[in-house]
PDB file of C-alpha atoms in Angstrom:
ATOM      1  CA  MET A   3     181.757 116.655 152.913  1.00  0.00           C
ATOM      2  CA  ASP A   4     178.625 116.437 150.780  1.00  0.00           C
ATOM      3  CA  VAL A   5     176.429 113.427 151.607  1.00  0.00           C
ATOM      4  CA  ARG A   6     173.377 112.434 149.623  1.00  0.00           C
ATOM      5  CA  GLN A   7     171.000 109.615 150.385  1.00  0.00           C
ATOM      6  CA  TYR A   8     168.809 107.963 147.767  1.00  0.00           C
ATOM      7  CA  LEU A   9     165.926 105.567 148.104  1.00  0.00           C
ATOM      8  CA  TYR A  10     165.144 103.283 145.181  1.00  0.00           C
ATOM      9  CA  CYS A  11     161.887 101.444 144.644  1.00  0.00           C
ATOM     10  CA  LEU A  12     162.024  98.659 142.079  1.00  0.00           C
ATOM     11  CA  THR A  13     158.813  97.469 140.474  1.00  0.00           C
ATOM     12  CA  ALA A  14     158.133  94.718 137.967  1.00  0.00           C
ATOM     13  CA  LYS A  15     157.098  95.811 134.492  1.00  0.00           C
ATOM     14  CA  GLN A  16     153.629  94.831 133.305  1.00  0.00           C
ATOM     15  CA  HIS A  17     153.906  93.965 129.622  1.00  0.00           C
ATOM     16  CA  PRO A  18     150.920  94.967 127.443  1.00  0.00           C
ATOM     17  CA  GLY A  19     148.722  92.019 126.548  1.00  0.00           C
ATOM     18  CA  SER A  20     150.186  89.742 129.191  1.00  0.00           C
ATOM     19  CA  GLN A  21     148.027  88.240 131.892  1.00  0.00           C
ATOM     20  CA  LYS A  22     148.540  89.221 135.504  1.00  0.00           C
ATOM     21  CA  VAL A  23     150.690  86.690 137.304  1.00  0.00           C
ATOM     22  CA  ILE A  24     150.346  86.102 141.012  1.00  0.00           C
ATOM     23  CA  LEU A  25     153.874  85.851 142.378  1.00  0.00           C
ATOM     24  CA  LYS A  26     154.425  83.523 145.285  1.00  0.00           C
ATOM     25  CA  GLY A  27     157.455  83.221 147.497  1.00  0.00           C
ATOM     26  CA  VAL A  28     160.800  84.863 146.804  1.00  0.00           C
ATOM     27  CA  SER A  29     162.208  85.725 143.409  1.00  0.00           C
ATOM     28  CA  ASN A  30     165.681  87.051 142.543  1.00  0.00           C
ATOM     29  CA  ILE A  31     165.601  90.360 140.701  1.00  0.00           C
ATOM     30  CA  GLY A  32     169.344  90.895 140.164  1.00  0.00           C
ATOM     31  CA  LYS A  33     171.966  93.285 141.494  1.00  0.00           C
ATOM     32  CA  LEU A  34     171.975  97.065 141.751  1.00  0.00           C
ATOM     33  CA  ASP A  35     175.126  98.612 140.294  1.00  0.00           C
ATOM     34  CA  ILE A  36     175.716 102.291 141.124  1.00  0.00           C
ATOM     35  CA  VAL A  37     178.565 104.223 139.478  1.00  0.00           C
ATOM     36  CA  TRP A  38     179.465 107.890 140.092  1.00  0.00           C
ATOM     37  CA  ARG A  39     182.233 110.458 139.738  1.00  0.00           C
ATOM     38  CA  THR A  40     183.409 112.740 142.526  1.00  0.00           C
ATOM     39  CA  ASN A  41     184.016 116.486 142.124  1.00  0.00           C
ATOM     40  CA  LEU A  42     187.674 115.682 141.406  1.00  0.00           C
ATOM     41  CA  GLY A  43     186.755 113.187 138.673  1.00  0.00           C
ATOM     42  CA  GLU A  44     187.505 110.041 140.637  1.00  0.00           C
ATOM     43  CA  ARG A  45     185.222 107.102 139.955  1.00  0.00           C
ATOM     44  CA  GLY A  46     183.183 105.447 142.663  1.00  0.00           C
ATOM     45  CA  ARG A  47     181.206 102.239 142.459  1.00  0.00           C
ATOM     46  CA  LEU A  48     178.830 100.295 144.657  1.00  0.00           C
ATOM     47  CA  GLN A  49     177.345  96.942 143.775  1.00  0.00           C
ATOM     48  CA  THR A  50     174.788  95.228 145.995  1.00  0.00           C
ATOM     49  CA  SER A  51     174.543  91.538 146.603  1.00  0.00           C
ATOM     50  CA  GLN A  52     171.730  89.634 144.895  1.00  0.00           C
ATOM     51  CA  LEU A  53     168.418  91.423 145.556  1.00  0.00           C
ATOM     52  CA  GLU A  54     165.365  89.347 146.340  1.00  0.00           C
ATOM     53  CA  ARG A  55     161.750  90.341 145.988  1.00  0.00           C
ATOM     54  CA  VAL A  56     159.389  88.878 148.538  1.00  0.00           C
ATOM     55  CA  ALA A  57     155.932  88.689 147.037  1.00  0.00           C
ATOM     56  CA  PRO A  58     153.268  90.017 149.417  1.00  0.00           C
ATOM     57  CA  GLY A  59     151.161  87.394 151.098  1.00  0.00           C
ATOM     58  CA  TYR A  60     147.557  88.058 150.147  1.00  0.00           C
ATOM     59  CA  GLY A  61     146.128  84.869 151.552  1.00  0.00           C
ATOM     60  CA  ASP A  62     143.508  83.186 149.380  1.00  0.00           C
ATOM     61  CA  VAL A  63     141.730  86.384 148.252  1.00  0.00           C
ATOM     62  CA  ARG A  64     143.131  89.735 147.176  1.00  0.00           C
ATOM     63  CA  LEU A  65     140.971  92.868 147.046  1.00  0.00           C
ATOM     64  CA  ALA A  66     142.227  95.771 144.920  1.00  0.00           C
ATOM     65  CA  ILE A  67     140.529  99.146 144.529  1.00  0.00           C
ATOM     66  CA  ASN A  68     140.221 100.201 140.877  1.00  0.00           C
ATOM     67  CA  GLU A  69     138.281 103.457 141.315  1.00  0.00           C
ATOM     68  CA  VAL A  70     137.332 105.490 144.357  1.00  0.00           C
ATOM     69  CA  PRO A  71     136.533 109.218 144.486  1.00  0.00           C
ATOM     70  CA  ASP A  72     138.862 111.470 146.475  1.00  0.00           C
ATOM     71  CA  GLY A  73     136.009 113.581 147.806  1.00  0.00           C
ATOM     72  CA  VAL A  74     132.264 113.090 148.093  1.00  0.00           C
ATOM     73  CA  GLN A  75     129.383 115.250 149.221  1.00  0.00           C
ATOM     74  CA  ILE A  76     127.668 114.380 152.476  1.00  0.00           C
ATOM     75  CA  GLU A  77     124.400 112.420 152.176  1.00  0.00           C
ATOM     76  CA  LYS A  78     124.948 111.717 148.444  1.00  0.00           C
ATOM     77  CA  PRO A  79     125.574 108.105 147.384  1.00  0.00           C
ATOM     78  CA  PHE A  80     128.911 107.424 145.666  1.00  0.00           C
ATOM     79  CA  ASN A  81     130.272 104.416 143.813  1.00  0.00           C
ATOM     80  CA  PHE A  82     133.629 102.722 143.824  1.00  0.00           C
ATOM     81  CA  LYS A  83     134.986  99.771 141.871  1.00  0.00           C
ATOM     82  CA  CYS A  84     137.127  96.970 143.156  1.00  0.00           C
ATOM     83  CA  GLN A  85     138.596  93.745 141.865  1.00  0.00           C
ATOM     84  CA  ILE A  86     138.630  90.421 143.674  1.00  0.00           C
ATOM     85  CA  THR A  87     141.435  88.013 142.706  1.00  0.00           C
ATOM     86  CA  SER A  88     141.808  84.406 143.778  1.00  0.00           C
ATOM     87  CA  CYS A  89     145.335  83.702 145.035  1.00  0.00           C
ATOM     88  CA  CYS A  90     144.757  80.023 145.773  1.00  0.00           C
ATOM     89  CA  ASP A  91     144.837  76.888 143.643  1.00  0.00           C
ATOM     90  CA  ARG A  92     141.188  75.905 144.049  1.00  0.00           C
ATOM     91  CA  THR A  93     137.818  77.223 142.943  1.00  0.00           C
ATOM     92  CA  MET A  94     135.957  79.355 145.464  1.00  0.00           C
ATOM     93  CA  GLU A  95     132.241  80.129 145.761  1.00  0.00           C
ATOM     94  CA  LEU A  96     132.100  83.676 147.128  1.00  0.00           C
ATOM     95  CA  ARG A  97     129.415  85.567 149.017  1.00  0.00           C
ATOM     96  CA  LEU A  98     129.641  89.316 149.693  1.00  0.00           C
ATOM     97  CA  VAL A  99     128.601  90.613 153.125  1.00  0.00           C
ATOM     98  CA  LEU A 100     128.608  94.359 153.842  1.00  0.00           C
ATOM     99  CA  THR A 101     128.806  95.536 157.464  1.00  0.00           C
ATOM    100  CA  ASN A 102     128.639  99.162 158.587  1.00  0.00           C
ATOM    101  CA  THR A 103     131.775  99.280 160.740  1.00  0.00           C
ATOM    102  CA  THR A 104     132.795 102.911 160.107  1.00  0.00           C
ATOM    103  CA  LYS A 105     130.778 105.550 161.960  1.00  0.00           C
ATOM    104  CA  GLY A 106     129.147 107.846 159.419  1.00  0.00           C
ATOM    105  CA  LEU A 107     129.688 105.624 156.363  1.00  0.00           C
ATOM    106  CA  HIS A 108     126.857 103.343 155.230  1.00  0.00           C
ATOM    107  CA  TRP A 109     126.743 100.635 152.566  1.00  0.00           C
ATOM    108  CA  ILE A 110     123.932 100.806 150.015  1.00  0.00           C
ATOM    109  CA  GLY A 111     123.098  97.505 148.379  1.00  0.00           C
ATOM    110  CA  VAL A 112     122.362  93.866 149.049  1.00  0.00           C
ATOM    111  CA  SER A 113     124.418  92.243 151.767  1.00  0.00           C
ATOM    112  CA  GLY A 114     124.790  88.475 151.526  1.00  0.00           C
ATOM    113  CA  LYS A 115     124.862  88.564 147.718  1.00  0.00           C
ATOM    114  CA  GLN A 116     126.247  85.492 145.959  1.00  0.00           C
ATOM    115  CA  LEU A 117     129.116  86.522 143.673  1.00  0.00           C
ATOM    116  CA  GLY A 118     129.508  83.110 142.076  1.00  0.00           C
ATOM    117  CA  LYS A 119     132.502  80.896 141.430  1.00  0.00           C
ATOM    118  CA  LEU A 120     136.027  82.231 141.148  1.00  0.00           C
ATOM    119  CA  GLY A 121     138.636  79.896 139.693  1.00  0.00           C
ATOM    120  CA  PRO A 122     142.332  79.725 140.611  1.00  0.00           C
ATOM    121  CA  GLY A 123     144.091  82.962 139.612  1.00  0.00           C
ATOM    122  CA  ALA A 124     140.842  84.408 138.218  1.00  0.00           C
ATOM    123  CA  SER A 125     139.476  87.883 138.937  1.00  0.00           C
ATOM    124  CA  MET A 126     136.092  89.564 139.036  1.00  0.00           C
ATOM    125  CA  ASP A 127     135.140  93.235 139.177  1.00  0.00           C
ATOM    126  CA  ILE A 128     132.400  94.507 141.479  1.00  0.00           C
ATOM    127  CA  ASP A 129     130.777  97.922 141.845  1.00  0.00           C
ATOM    128  CA  LEU A 130     129.764  99.040 145.329  1.00  0.00           C
ATOM    129  CA  THR A 131     127.854 102.055 146.668  1.00  0.00           C
ATOM    130  CA  LEU A 132     128.250 103.964 149.938  1.00  0.00           C
ATOM    131  CA  MET A 133     126.770 107.082 151.506  1.00  0.00           C
ATOM    132  CA  ALA A 134     128.386 109.286 154.140  1.00  0.00           C
ATOM    133  CA  SER A 135     126.411 110.949 156.938  1.00  0.00           C
ATOM    134  CA  VAL A 136     129.248 112.858 158.653  1.00  0.00           C
ATOM    135  CA  PRO A 137     131.946 115.119 157.178  1.00  0.00           C
ATOM    136  CA  GLY A 138     135.668 114.385 157.409  1.00  0.00           C
ATOM    137  CA  LEU A 139     138.178 111.807 156.235  1.00  0.00           C
ATOM    138  CA  LEU A 140     136.491 108.401 156.489  1.00  0.00           C
ATOM    139  CA  SER A 141     137.944 104.947 156.003  1.00  0.00           C
ATOM    140  CA  ILE A 142     136.009 102.418 153.925  1.00  0.00           C
ATOM    141  CA  SER A 143     135.673  99.207 155.939  1.00  0.00           C
ATOM    142  CA  GLY A 144     133.319  96.325 156.515  1.00  0.00           C
ATOM    143  CA  LEU A 145     133.627  94.318 153.289  1.00  0.00           C
ATOM    144  CA  ARG A 146     133.496  90.580 153.970  1.00  0.00           C
ATOM    145  CA  LEU A 147     133.965  87.770 151.439  1.00  0.00           C
ATOM    146  CA  THR A 148     132.938  84.279 152.504  1.00  0.00           C
ATOM    147  CA  ASP A 149     134.081  81.158 150.678  1.00  0.00           C
ATOM    148  CA  GLN A 150     131.002  78.942 150.749  1.00  0.00           C
ATOM    149  CA  TYR A 151     133.027  75.740 150.230  1.00  0.00           C
ATOM    150  CA  LEU A 152     135.319  76.151 153.252  1.00  0.00           C
ATOM    151  CA  LYS A 153     133.033  78.490 155.244  1.00  0.00           C
ATOM    152  CA  ARG A 154     136.023  80.821 155.594  1.00  0.00           C
ATOM    153  CA  THR A 155     135.465  84.598 155.825  1.00  0.00           C
ATOM    154  CA  TYR A 156     137.996  87.125 154.546  1.00  0.00           C
ATOM    155  CA  GLU A 157     137.634  90.515 156.240  1.00  0.00           C
ATOM    156  CA  HIS A 158     138.660  93.646 154.354  1.00  0.00           C
ATOM    157  CA  ASP A 159     138.855  96.798 156.471  1.00  0.00           C
ATOM    158  CA  ASP A 160     140.529 100.160 155.833  1.00  0.00           C
ATOM    159  CA  ILE A 161     140.580  99.441 152.104  1.00  0.00           C
ATOM    160  CA  ALA A 162     140.429 103.107 151.058  1.00  0.00           C
ATOM    161  CA  GLN A 163     139.785 106.580 152.415  1.00  0.00           C
ATOM    162  CA  VAL A 164     137.402 109.217 151.157  1.00  0.00           C
ATOM    163  CA  PHE A 165     137.041 112.874 152.131  1.00  0.00           C
ATOM    164  CA  VAL A 166     133.436 113.847 152.891  1.00  0.00           C
ATOM    165  CA  TYR A 167     132.496 117.518 152.589  1.00  0.00           C
ATOM    166  CA  THR A 168     129.308 119.491 153.172  1.00  0.00           C
ATOM    167  CA  ASN A 169     127.601 121.450 150.413  1.00  0.00           C
ATOM    168  CA  LEU A 170     127.827 125.159 151.223  1.00  0.00           C
ATOM    169  CA  GLU A 171     125.712 126.365 148.270  1.00  0.00           C
ATOM    170  CA  GLY A 172     122.446 126.261 150.205  1.00  0.00           C
ATOM    171  CA  ALA A 173     123.881 128.170 153.186  1.00  0.00           C
TER     172      ALA A 173
END
């Protein structure tokens, strides 16, 4: 008997020109209807019950990485871009604090920088710079966003990984 297993991943379509919508709670996405024919030509059918999509809980602030290099040279600064999105229904006054929590990976820039106000559902892009002092696969961590109104800090660790290599040209 021939058995095959399939894994399906359903994703919502992003329509061009539409604004990003922050989904909250559970939403119904329909049923999955699978139809096939056996080797003898007999029809088979499987229909699931109603599928529900549970939107991920991001808390009040979501951090998404837009650009990060796969590999960087040791002791050379590199940039990466990220986007901060407000997932709450109030305006936030954000401050960026950078802490060196990963051994061999160091932030370059001003820690404690005021990012300004971020309205409900709004986003802002920020560019950040790091430098690695040890080779290997390193995890980017230590980004803290503090809401000045509520004095609440959102910690973002293990947000991306970067491979650090040594330059062998001078050897």
